[in-house]
Each structure stands twice: as structure tokens, then as C-alpha cells.
mmCIF file of C-alpha atoms and ligand atoms in Angstrom:
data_model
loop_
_atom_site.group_PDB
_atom_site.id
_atom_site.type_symbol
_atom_site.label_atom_id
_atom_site.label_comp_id
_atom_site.label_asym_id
_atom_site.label_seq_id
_atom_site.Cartn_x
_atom_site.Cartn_y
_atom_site.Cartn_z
ATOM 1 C CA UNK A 1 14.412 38.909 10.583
ATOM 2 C CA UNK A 2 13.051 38.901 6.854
ATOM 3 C CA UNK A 3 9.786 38.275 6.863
ATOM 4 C CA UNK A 4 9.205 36.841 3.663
ATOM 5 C CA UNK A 5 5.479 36.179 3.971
ATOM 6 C CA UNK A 6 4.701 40.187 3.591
ATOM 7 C CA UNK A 7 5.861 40.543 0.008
ATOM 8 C CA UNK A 8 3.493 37.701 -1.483
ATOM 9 C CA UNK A 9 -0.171 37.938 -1.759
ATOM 10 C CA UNK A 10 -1.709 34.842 0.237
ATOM 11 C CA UNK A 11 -4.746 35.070 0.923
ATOM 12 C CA UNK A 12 -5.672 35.277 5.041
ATOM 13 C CA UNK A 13 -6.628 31.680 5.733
ATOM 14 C CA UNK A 14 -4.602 28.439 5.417
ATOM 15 C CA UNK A 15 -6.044 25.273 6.536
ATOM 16 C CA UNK A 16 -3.457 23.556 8.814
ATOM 17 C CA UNK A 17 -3.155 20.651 11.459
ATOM 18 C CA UNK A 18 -6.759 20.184 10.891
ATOM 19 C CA UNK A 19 -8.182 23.145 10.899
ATOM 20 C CA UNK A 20 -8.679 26.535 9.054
ATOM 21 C CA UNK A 21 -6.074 29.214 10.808
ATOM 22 C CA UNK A 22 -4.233 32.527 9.552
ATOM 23 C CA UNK A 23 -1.754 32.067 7.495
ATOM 24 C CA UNK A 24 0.550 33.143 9.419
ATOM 25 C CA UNK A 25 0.267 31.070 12.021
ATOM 26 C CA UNK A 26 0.943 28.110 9.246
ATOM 27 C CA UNK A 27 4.248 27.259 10.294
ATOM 28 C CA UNK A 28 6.554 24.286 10.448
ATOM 29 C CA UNK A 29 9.849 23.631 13.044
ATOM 30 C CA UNK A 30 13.298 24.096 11.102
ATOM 31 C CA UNK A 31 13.990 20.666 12.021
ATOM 32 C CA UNK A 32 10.868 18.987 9.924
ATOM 33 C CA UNK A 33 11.675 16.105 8.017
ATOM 34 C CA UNK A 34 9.947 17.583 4.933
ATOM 35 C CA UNK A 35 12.137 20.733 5.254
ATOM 36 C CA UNK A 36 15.416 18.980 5.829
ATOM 37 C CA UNK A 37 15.053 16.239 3.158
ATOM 38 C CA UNK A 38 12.026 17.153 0.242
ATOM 39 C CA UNK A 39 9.869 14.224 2.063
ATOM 40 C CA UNK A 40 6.796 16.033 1.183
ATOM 41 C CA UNK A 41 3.957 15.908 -1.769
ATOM 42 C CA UNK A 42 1.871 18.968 -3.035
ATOM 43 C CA UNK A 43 -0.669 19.744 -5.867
ATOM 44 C CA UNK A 44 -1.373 22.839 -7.355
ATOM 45 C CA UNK A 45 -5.134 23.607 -8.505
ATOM 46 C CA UNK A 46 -6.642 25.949 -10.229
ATOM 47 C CA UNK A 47 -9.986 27.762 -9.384
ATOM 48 C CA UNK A 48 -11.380 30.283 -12.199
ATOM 49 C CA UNK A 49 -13.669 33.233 -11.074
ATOM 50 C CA UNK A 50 -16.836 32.782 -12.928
ATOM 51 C CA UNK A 51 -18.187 36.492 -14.773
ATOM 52 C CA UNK A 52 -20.846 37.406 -12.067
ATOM 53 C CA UNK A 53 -17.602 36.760 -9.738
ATOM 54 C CA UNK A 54 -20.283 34.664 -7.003
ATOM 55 C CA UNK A 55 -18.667 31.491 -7.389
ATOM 56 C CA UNK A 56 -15.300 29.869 -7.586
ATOM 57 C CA UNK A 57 -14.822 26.869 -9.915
ATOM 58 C CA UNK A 58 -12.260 24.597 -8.639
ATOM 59 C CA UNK A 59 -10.832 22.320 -12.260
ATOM 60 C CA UNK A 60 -10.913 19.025 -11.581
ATOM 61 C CA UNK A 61 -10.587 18.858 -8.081
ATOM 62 C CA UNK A 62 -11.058 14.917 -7.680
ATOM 63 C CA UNK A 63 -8.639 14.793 -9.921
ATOM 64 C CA UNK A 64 -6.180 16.292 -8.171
ATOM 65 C CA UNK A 65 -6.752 15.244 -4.938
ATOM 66 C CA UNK A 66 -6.250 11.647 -6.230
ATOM 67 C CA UNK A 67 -3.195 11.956 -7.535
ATOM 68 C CA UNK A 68 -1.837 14.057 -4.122
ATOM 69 C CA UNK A 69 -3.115 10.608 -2.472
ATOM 70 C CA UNK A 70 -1.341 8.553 -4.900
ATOM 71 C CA UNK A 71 1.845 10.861 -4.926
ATOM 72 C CA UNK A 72 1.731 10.866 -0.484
ATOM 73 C CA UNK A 73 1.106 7.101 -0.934
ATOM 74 C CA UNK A 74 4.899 7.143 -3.049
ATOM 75 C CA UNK A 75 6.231 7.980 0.092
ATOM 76 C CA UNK A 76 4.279 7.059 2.961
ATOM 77 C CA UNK A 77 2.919 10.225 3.741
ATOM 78 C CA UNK A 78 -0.419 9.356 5.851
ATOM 79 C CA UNK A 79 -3.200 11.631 4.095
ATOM 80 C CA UNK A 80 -5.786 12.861 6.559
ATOM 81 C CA UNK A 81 -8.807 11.969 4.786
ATOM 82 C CA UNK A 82 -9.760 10.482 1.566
ATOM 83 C CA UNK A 83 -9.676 12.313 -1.347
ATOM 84 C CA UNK A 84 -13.565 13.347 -0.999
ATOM 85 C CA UNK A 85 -12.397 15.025 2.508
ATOM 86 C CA UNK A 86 -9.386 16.776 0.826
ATOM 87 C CA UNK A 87 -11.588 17.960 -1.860
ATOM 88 C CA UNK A 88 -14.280 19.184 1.302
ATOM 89 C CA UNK A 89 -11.174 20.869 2.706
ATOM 90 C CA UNK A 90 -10.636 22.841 -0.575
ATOM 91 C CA UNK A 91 -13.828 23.988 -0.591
ATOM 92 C CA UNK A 92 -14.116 24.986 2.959
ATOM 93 C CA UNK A 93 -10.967 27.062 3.130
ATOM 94 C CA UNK A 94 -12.277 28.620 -0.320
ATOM 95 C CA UNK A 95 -15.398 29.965 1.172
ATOM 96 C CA UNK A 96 -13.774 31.226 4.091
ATOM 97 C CA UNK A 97 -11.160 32.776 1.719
ATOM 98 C CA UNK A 98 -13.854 34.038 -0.683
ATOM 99 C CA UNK A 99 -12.028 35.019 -3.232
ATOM 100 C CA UNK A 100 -12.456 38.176 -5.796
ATOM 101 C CA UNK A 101 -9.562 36.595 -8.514
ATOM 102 C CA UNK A 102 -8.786 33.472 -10.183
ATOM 103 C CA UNK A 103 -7.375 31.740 -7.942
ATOM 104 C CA UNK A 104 -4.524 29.158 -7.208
ATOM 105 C CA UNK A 105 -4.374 26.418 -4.291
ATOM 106 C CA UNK A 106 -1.354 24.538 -3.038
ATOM 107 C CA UNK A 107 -2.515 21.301 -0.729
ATOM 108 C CA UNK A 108 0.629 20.061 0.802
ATOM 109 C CA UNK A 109 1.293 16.946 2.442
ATOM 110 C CA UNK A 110 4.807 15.999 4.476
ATOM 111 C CA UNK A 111 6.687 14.270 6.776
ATOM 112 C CA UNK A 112 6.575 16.365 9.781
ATOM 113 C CA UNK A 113 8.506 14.810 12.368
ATOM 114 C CA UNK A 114 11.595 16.318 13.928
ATOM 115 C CA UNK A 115 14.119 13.541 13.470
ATOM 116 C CA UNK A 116 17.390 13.036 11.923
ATOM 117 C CA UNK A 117 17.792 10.458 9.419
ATOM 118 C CA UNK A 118 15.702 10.734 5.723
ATOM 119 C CA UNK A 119 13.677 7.716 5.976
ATOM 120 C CA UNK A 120 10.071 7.273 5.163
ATOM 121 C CA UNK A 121 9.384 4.999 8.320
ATOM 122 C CA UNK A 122 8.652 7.826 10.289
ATOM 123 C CA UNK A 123 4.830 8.415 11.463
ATOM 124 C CA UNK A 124 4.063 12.185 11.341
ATOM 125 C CA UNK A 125 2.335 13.406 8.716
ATOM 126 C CA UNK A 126 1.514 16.930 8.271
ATOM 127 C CA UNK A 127 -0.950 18.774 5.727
ATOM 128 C CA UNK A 128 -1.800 22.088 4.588
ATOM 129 C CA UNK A 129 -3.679 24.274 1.663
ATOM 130 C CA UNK A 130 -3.168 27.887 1.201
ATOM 131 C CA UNK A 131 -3.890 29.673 -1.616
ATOM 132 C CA UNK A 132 -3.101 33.174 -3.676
ATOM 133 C CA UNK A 133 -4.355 34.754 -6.671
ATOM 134 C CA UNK A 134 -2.865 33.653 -10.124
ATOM 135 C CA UNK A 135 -3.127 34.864 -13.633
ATOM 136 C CA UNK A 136 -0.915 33.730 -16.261
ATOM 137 C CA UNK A 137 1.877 31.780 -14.632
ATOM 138 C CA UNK A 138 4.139 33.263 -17.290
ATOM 139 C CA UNK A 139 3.821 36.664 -17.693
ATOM 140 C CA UNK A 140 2.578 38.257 -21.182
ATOM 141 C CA UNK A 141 4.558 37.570 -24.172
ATOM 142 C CA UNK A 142 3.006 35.927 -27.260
ATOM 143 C CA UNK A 143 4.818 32.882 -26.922
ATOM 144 C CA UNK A 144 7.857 30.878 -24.825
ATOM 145 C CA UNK A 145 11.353 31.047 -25.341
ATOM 146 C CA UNK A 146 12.502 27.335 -24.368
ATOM 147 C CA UNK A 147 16.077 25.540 -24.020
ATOM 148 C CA UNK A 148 16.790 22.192 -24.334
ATOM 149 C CA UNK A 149 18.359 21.992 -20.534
ATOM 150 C CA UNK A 150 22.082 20.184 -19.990
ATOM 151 C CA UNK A 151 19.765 19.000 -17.168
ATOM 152 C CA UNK A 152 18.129 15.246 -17.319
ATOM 153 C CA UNK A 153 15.038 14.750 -15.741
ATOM 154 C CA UNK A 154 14.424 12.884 -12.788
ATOM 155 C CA UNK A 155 14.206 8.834 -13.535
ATOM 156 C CA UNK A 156 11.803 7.387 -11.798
ATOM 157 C CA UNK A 157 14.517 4.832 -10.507
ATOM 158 C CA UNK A 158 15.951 7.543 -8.197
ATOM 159 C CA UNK A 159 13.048 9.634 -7.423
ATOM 160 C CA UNK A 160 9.471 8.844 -8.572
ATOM 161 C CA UNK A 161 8.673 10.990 -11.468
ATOM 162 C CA UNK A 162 5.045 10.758 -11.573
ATOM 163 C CA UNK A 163 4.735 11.713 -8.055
ATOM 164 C CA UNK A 164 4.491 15.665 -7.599
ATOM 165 C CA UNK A 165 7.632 15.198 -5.249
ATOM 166 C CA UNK A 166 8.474 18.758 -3.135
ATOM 167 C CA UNK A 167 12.533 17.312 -3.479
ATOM 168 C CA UNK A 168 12.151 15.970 -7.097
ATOM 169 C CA UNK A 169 11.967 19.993 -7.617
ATOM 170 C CA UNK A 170 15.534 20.801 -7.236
ATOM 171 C CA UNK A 171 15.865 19.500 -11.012
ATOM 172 C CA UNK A 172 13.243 21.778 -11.857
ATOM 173 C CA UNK A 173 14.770 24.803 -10.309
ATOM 174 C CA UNK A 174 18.331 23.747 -11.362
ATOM 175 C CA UNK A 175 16.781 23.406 -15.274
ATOM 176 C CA UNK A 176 14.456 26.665 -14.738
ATOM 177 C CA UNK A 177 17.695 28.372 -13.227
ATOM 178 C CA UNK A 178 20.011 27.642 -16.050
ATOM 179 C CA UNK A 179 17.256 28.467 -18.878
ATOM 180 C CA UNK A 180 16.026 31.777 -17.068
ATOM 181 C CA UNK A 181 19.790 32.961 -16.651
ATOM 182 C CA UNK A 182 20.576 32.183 -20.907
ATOM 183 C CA UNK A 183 17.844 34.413 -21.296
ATOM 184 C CA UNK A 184 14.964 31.821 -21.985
ATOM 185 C CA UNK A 185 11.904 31.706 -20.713
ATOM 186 C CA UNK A 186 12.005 27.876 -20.159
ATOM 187 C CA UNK A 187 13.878 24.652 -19.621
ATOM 188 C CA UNK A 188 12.657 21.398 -21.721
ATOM 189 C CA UNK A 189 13.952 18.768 -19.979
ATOM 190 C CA UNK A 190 14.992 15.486 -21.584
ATOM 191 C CA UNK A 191 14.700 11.826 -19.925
ATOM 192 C CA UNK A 192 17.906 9.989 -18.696
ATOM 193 C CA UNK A 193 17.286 7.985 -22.160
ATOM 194 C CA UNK A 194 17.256 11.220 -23.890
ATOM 195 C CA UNK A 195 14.256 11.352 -25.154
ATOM 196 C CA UNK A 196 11.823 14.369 -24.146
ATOM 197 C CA UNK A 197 10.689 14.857 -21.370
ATOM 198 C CA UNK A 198 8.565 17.892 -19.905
ATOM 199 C CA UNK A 199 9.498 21.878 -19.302
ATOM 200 C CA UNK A 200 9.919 22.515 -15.591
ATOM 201 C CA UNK A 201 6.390 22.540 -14.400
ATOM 202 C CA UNK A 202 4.376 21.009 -17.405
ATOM 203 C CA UNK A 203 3.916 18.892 -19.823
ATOM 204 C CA UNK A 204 4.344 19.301 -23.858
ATOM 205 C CA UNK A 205 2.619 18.525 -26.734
ATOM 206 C CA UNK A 206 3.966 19.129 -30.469
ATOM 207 C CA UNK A 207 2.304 19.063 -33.922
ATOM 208 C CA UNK A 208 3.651 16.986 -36.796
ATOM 209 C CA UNK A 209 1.281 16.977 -40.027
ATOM 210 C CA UNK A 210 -1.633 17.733 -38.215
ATOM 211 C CA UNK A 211 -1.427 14.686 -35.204
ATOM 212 C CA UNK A 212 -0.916 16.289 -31.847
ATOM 213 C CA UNK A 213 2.029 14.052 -30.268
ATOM 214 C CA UNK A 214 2.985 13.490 -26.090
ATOM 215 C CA UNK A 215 5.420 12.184 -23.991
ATOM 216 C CA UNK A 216 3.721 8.875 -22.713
ATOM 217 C CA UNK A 217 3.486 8.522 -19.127
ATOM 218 C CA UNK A 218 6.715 5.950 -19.131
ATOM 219 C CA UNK A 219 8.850 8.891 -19.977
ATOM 220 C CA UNK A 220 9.845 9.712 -16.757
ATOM 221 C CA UNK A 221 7.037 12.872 -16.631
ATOM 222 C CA UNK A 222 4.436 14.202 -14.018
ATOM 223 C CA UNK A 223 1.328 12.885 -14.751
ATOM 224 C CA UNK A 224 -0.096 15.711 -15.823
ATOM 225 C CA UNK A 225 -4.202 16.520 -15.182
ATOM 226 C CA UNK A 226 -4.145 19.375 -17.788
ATOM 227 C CA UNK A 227 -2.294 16.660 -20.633
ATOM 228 C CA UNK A 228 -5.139 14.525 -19.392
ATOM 229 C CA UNK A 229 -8.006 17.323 -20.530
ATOM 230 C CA UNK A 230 -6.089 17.783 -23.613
ATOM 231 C CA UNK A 231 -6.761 14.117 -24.811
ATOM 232 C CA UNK A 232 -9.988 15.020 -24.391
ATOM 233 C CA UNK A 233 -10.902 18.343 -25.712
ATOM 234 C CA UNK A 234 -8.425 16.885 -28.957
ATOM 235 C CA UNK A 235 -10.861 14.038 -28.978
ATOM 236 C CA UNK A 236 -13.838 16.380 -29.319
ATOM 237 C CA UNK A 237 -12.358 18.318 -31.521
ATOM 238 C CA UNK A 238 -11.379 15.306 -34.061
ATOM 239 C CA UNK A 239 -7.559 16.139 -33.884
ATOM 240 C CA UNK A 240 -5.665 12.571 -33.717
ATOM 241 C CA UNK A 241 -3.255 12.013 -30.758
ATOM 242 C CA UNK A 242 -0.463 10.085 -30.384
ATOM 243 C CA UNK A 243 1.328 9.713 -26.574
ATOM 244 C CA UNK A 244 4.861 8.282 -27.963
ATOM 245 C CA UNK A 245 8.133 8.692 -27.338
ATOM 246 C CA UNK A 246 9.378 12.041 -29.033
ATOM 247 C CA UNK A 247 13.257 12.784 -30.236
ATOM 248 C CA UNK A 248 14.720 15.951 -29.551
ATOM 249 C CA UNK A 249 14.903 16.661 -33.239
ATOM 250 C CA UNK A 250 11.385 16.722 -33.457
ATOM 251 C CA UNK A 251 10.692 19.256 -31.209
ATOM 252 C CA UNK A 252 13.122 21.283 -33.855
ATOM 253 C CA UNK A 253 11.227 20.381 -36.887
ATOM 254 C CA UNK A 254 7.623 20.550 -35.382
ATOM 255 C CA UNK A 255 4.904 22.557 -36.427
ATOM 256 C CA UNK A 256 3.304 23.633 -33.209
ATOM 257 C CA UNK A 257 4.664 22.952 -29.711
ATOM 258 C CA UNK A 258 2.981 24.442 -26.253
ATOM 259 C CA UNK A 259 3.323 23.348 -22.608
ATOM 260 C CA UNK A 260 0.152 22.523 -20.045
ATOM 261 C CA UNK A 261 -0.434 22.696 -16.697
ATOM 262 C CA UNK A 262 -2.165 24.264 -14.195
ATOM 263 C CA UNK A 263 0.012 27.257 -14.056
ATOM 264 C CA UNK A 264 1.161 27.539 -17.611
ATOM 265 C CA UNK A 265 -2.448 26.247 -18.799
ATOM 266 C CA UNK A 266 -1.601 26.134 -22.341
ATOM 267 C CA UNK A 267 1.141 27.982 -23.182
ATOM 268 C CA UNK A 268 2.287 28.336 -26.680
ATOM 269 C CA UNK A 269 6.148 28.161 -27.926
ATOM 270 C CA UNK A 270 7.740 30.439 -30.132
ATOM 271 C CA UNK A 271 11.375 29.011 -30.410
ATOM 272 C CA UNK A 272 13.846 26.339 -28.967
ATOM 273 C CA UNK A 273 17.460 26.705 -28.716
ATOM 274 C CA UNK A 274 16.771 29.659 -31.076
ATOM 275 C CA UNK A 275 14.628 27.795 -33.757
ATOM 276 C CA UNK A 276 11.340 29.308 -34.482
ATOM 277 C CA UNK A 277 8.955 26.822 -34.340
ATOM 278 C CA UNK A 278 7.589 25.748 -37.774
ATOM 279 C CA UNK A 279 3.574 27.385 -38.193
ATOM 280 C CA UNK A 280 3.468 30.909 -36.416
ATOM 281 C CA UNK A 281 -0.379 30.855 -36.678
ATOM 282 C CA UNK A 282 -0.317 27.883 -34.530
ATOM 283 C CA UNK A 283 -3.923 26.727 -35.683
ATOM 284 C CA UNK A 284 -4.225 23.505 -33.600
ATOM 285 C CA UNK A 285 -2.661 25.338 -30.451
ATOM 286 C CA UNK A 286 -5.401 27.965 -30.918
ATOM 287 C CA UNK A 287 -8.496 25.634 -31.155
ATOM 288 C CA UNK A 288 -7.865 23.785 -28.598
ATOM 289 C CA UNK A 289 -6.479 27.041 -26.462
ATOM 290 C CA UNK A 290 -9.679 28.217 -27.493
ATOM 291 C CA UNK A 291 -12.032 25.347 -25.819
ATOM 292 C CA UNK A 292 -9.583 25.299 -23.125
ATOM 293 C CA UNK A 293 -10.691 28.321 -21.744
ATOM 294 C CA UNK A 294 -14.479 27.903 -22.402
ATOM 295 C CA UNK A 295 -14.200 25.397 -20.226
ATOM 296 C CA UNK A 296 -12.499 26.201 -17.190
ATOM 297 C CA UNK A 297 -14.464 29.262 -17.102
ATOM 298 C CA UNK A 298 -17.768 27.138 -16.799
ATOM 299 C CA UNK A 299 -18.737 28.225 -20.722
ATOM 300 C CA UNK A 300 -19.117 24.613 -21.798
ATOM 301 C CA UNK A 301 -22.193 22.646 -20.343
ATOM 302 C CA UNK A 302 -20.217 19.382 -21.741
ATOM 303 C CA UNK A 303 -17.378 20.180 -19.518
ATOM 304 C CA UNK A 304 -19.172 20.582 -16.080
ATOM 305 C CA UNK A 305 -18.010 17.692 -14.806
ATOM 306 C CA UNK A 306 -14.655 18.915 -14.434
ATOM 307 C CA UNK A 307 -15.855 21.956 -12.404
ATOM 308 C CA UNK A 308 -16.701 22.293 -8.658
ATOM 309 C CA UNK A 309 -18.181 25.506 -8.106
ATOM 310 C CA UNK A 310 -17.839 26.901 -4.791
ATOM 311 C CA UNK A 311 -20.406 29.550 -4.207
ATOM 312 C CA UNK A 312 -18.551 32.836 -2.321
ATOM 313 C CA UNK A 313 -20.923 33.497 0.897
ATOM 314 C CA UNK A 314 -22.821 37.120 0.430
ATOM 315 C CA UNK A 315 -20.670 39.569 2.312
ATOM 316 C CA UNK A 316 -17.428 37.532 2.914
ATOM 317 C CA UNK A 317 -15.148 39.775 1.387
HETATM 318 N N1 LIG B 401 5.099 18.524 -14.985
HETATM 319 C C1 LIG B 401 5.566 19.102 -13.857
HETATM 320 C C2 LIG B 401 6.973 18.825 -13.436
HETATM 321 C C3 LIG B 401 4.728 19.942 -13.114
HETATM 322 O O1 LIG B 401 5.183 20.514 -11.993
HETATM 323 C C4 LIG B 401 3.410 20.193 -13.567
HETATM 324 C C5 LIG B 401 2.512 21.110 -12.787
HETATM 325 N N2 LIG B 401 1.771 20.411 -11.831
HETATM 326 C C6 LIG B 401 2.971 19.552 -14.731
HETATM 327 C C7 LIG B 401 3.850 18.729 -15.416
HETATM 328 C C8 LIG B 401 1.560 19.720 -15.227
HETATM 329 O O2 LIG B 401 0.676 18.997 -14.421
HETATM 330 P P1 LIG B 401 -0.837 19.460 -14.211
HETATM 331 O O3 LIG B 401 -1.419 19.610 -15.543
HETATM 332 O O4 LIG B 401 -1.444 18.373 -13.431
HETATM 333 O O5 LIG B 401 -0.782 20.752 -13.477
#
């Protein structure tokens, strides 16, 4: 039988059924509800080495835990603590994973009985974190190749689209599938009323005149932490935003566009459908690329908040 697990990079430990085990030995029945019918809930964090590589700096960890318990809460999915025990668990199972790379965690909460039928009435409730180390999310090049995807994005009428939704990820895959196979790097996905939506796995910002512009959160998008820091580090910066419906020919015309997220971080865009996007130099994208990184990597004392260092024991790796 293939065993898939030995050509990835997890890291030993997994925390699972309530306690820290190998993970290997993180495993669900075939017949799980979550497996059978997407009734499951994840988040994905990041957690940035720091440059004396003795502590782990999990980005806004409350942050995500919160909106894991407000996704599980979408359907039903009992959590197993509140979101200050989730955010314990993280840090638990990072010390005992004690990481020598940046890092990436997946908490993952599902309906785990075996039963036939995809309701949400059912009890069980399952959760789990394991990790792996992450770098970019999408390889090297300079900037992203995007589509505009014959895909829509999930409504929220037919599954909840600000919920980080294990089944709302078929249209992901089906819209990364199609771009990835054109020879894009990207699907941007628009909303059943055809405005824009988001790329797979993150959110978008363009530039128009100098006013950094978003999808609000009506729009049928995740609710995304890393537009959330954006707002922010634009704020501080003095660059005007504007979260309001955007038309696909604006994304043609714009001067800047770049996706966020945990995984792509921010990640600028060269083209879409084949049209260069308007200002290579990208000057806004750069600033606030710029601060970005300062302050996931602990380099801004104004950004602390939004860290939870996790100091790796003395000899644990
Ligand atoms: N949209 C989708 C569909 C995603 O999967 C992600 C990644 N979690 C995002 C947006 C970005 O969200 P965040 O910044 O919270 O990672």
C-alpha cells in the first residue's frame, strides 16, 4: 500500500484525540463523516523562525484560533477548548516539535463519527494540529501568473464562504486545477454575482491611483487574517483603503494587484489572462511587502502583539 505520509516532511508530533502522539499514529476510519462528506474546519498558521533560531513566533494565533471556532461553530463541530486552549495546544505541540524552519500549522476540526447520512446533528467531534516546514507557498518567480477561472466561487447560500470549510475546497482545487493546467500559476475566482472574488487560497488587493482596493467581506470571500494586517500596516503607512466591490475589468486596468494569506503572504501579480499588470515597480506592493516581513519576523516592536513566541527547549532537536 502507498504510503503517502513518507514523501512529505511533517514534522514527528501531531496532537490528536487530546493528546500529543506521532504522526503517524494520527489517523482517521475511512468511514469518518469528515472524510466522506467535507464536514470538517481547519486553519492554517504561520510560525516564523526568529534569527538566533531559539524561538518560534506563531502570527496571530488568537486570531486564528477564533475564527477556526467561529468556522467549527458554522457547522456544529464541538471545539475542545476555547480558543485560549487551542492556542495552548499550538504552543505545546510546537515545543515538543521544536522546530529549526519557518514553520506552518494545520489545526483541524471534524465530524468524526462513522455514520451514513451528511448531517451536522451528529455528536463526534474530532481535532488535530500537525505541522511541516514552509517557505514561500509559491515557489520563486518574481511575480504570479493568474486566470480569471470559468469557476464561481462558493456563495455563501450553498456553502458558507467565510468559514475555512475542508469541502468548500473542491472549488478551490477545481479553479487551481484548471489555472495550473493553462499554464498559470493561479485561479482568481469571481462571486456568483460576478464580481471578484479571491485566488484559491487568498485574498486580493489592487491599486487604482494610489488607493489600495478589497473585496469586502460580503463578497462571498474567506475572511482573511493576513487582509486583516494589511488594513493595518496600510493604515500606518498612510496609504488609503477602500474594501468595495471590484469589477473584473479593474483587475485588467489596475496598477498593482497581489494576493495574501498565510501561505502566499503577499504575493505580487505580474499578469491576468495575459495582461501585464499596469506599474512593474509595484511601489505600494513593495512598502507594504516590506513592513510585512519586519513584522512577522518580530523586527517591529509596534507589531508584537501579533506575535506569540514560543521559546524552542535547549536540546530538543
Ligand atoms: N481565501 C482562501 C480561500 C484561503 O484558503 C485563504 C488561506 N487561509 C485566504 C483567503 C487567506 O486567509 P488568511 O490570510 O487568513 O490565511
Amino acid at each position: 500500500m502507498a504510503n503517502h505520509a513518507a514523501h512529505s516532511n511533517f514534522m514527528p508530533y501531531a496532537y490528536f484525540d487530546g493528546r500529543i502522539v506521532p504522526f503517524e499514529d494520527a489517523k482517521v476510519s475511512v468511514a469518518t463523516l469528515a472524510l466522506q462528506y467535507g464536514i470538517s474546519v481547519f486553519g492554517g498558521v504561520r510560525g516564523y523562525l526568529s534569527h538566533d533560531q531559539k524561538v518560534i513566533n506563531i502570527f496571530r494565533l488568537r486570531d486564528h484560533m477564533t475564527r477556526l471556532s467561529r468556522s467549527a461553530s458554522l457547522l456544529k463541530i464541538a471545539m475542545p477548548a476555547d480558543v485560549d486552549g487551542l492556542a495552548q495546544m499550538m504552543v505545546e505541540l510546537t515545543r515538543r516539535n521544536a522546530p529549526a524552519t519557518d514553520t506552518y500549522f494545520r489545526p483541524f476540526a471534524y465530524k468524526s463519527d462513522l455514520s451514513l447520512g451528511p448531517s451536522l446533528g451528529h455528536p463526534g467531534a474530532g481535532f488535530a494540529i500537525y505541522m511541516l516546514p514552509l517557505g514561500g507557498y509559491f515557489g520563486e518567480g518574481d511575480s504570479l501568473k493568474l486566470m480569471v477561472s470559468s469557476w464561481v466561487r462558493v456563495t455563501d447560500n450553498a456553502i458558507p464562504a467565510r468559514g475555512k470549510i475542508g469541502g468548500a475546497y473542491i472549488n478551490s482545487s477545481i479553479a487551481k486545477d484548471e489555472a495550473v493546467i493553462n499554464g498559470y500559476d493561479d485561479a482568481l475566482m469571481l462571486n456568483a454575482a460576478g464580481k471578484v472574488g479571491e485566488a484559491s487560497a487568498a485574498n486580493l488587493f489592487i491599486v487604482r491611483d494610489g488607493v489600495l482596493i478589497t473585496s469586502p467581506v460580503t463578497a462571498d470571500i474567506l475572511e482573511g487574517i493576513t487582509r486583516r494586517t494589511i488594513f493595518q500596516l496600510a493604515k500606518d503607512l498612510g496609504i488609503p483603503v477602500l474594501e468595495r466591490e471590484i469589477d473584473r475589468s479593474e483587475i485588467y486596468i489596475s496598477d498593482e494587484l497581489f494576493l495574501c494569506g498565510t501561505g502566499a503572504q503577499i504575493s505580487p501579480v505580474g499578469s491576468v489572462d495575459q495582461r501585464p499588470i499596469g506599474d512593474p515597480k509595484r511601489p505600494i506592493t513593495a512598502k507594504l511587502s516590506r513592513l510585512f516581513f519586519e513584522a512577522v519576523r518580530g523586527q517591529r516592536p509596534e507589531y508584537a502583539d501579533w506575535l506569540t513566541p514560543v521559546e524552542i527547549p535547549v536540546g530538543a532537536r
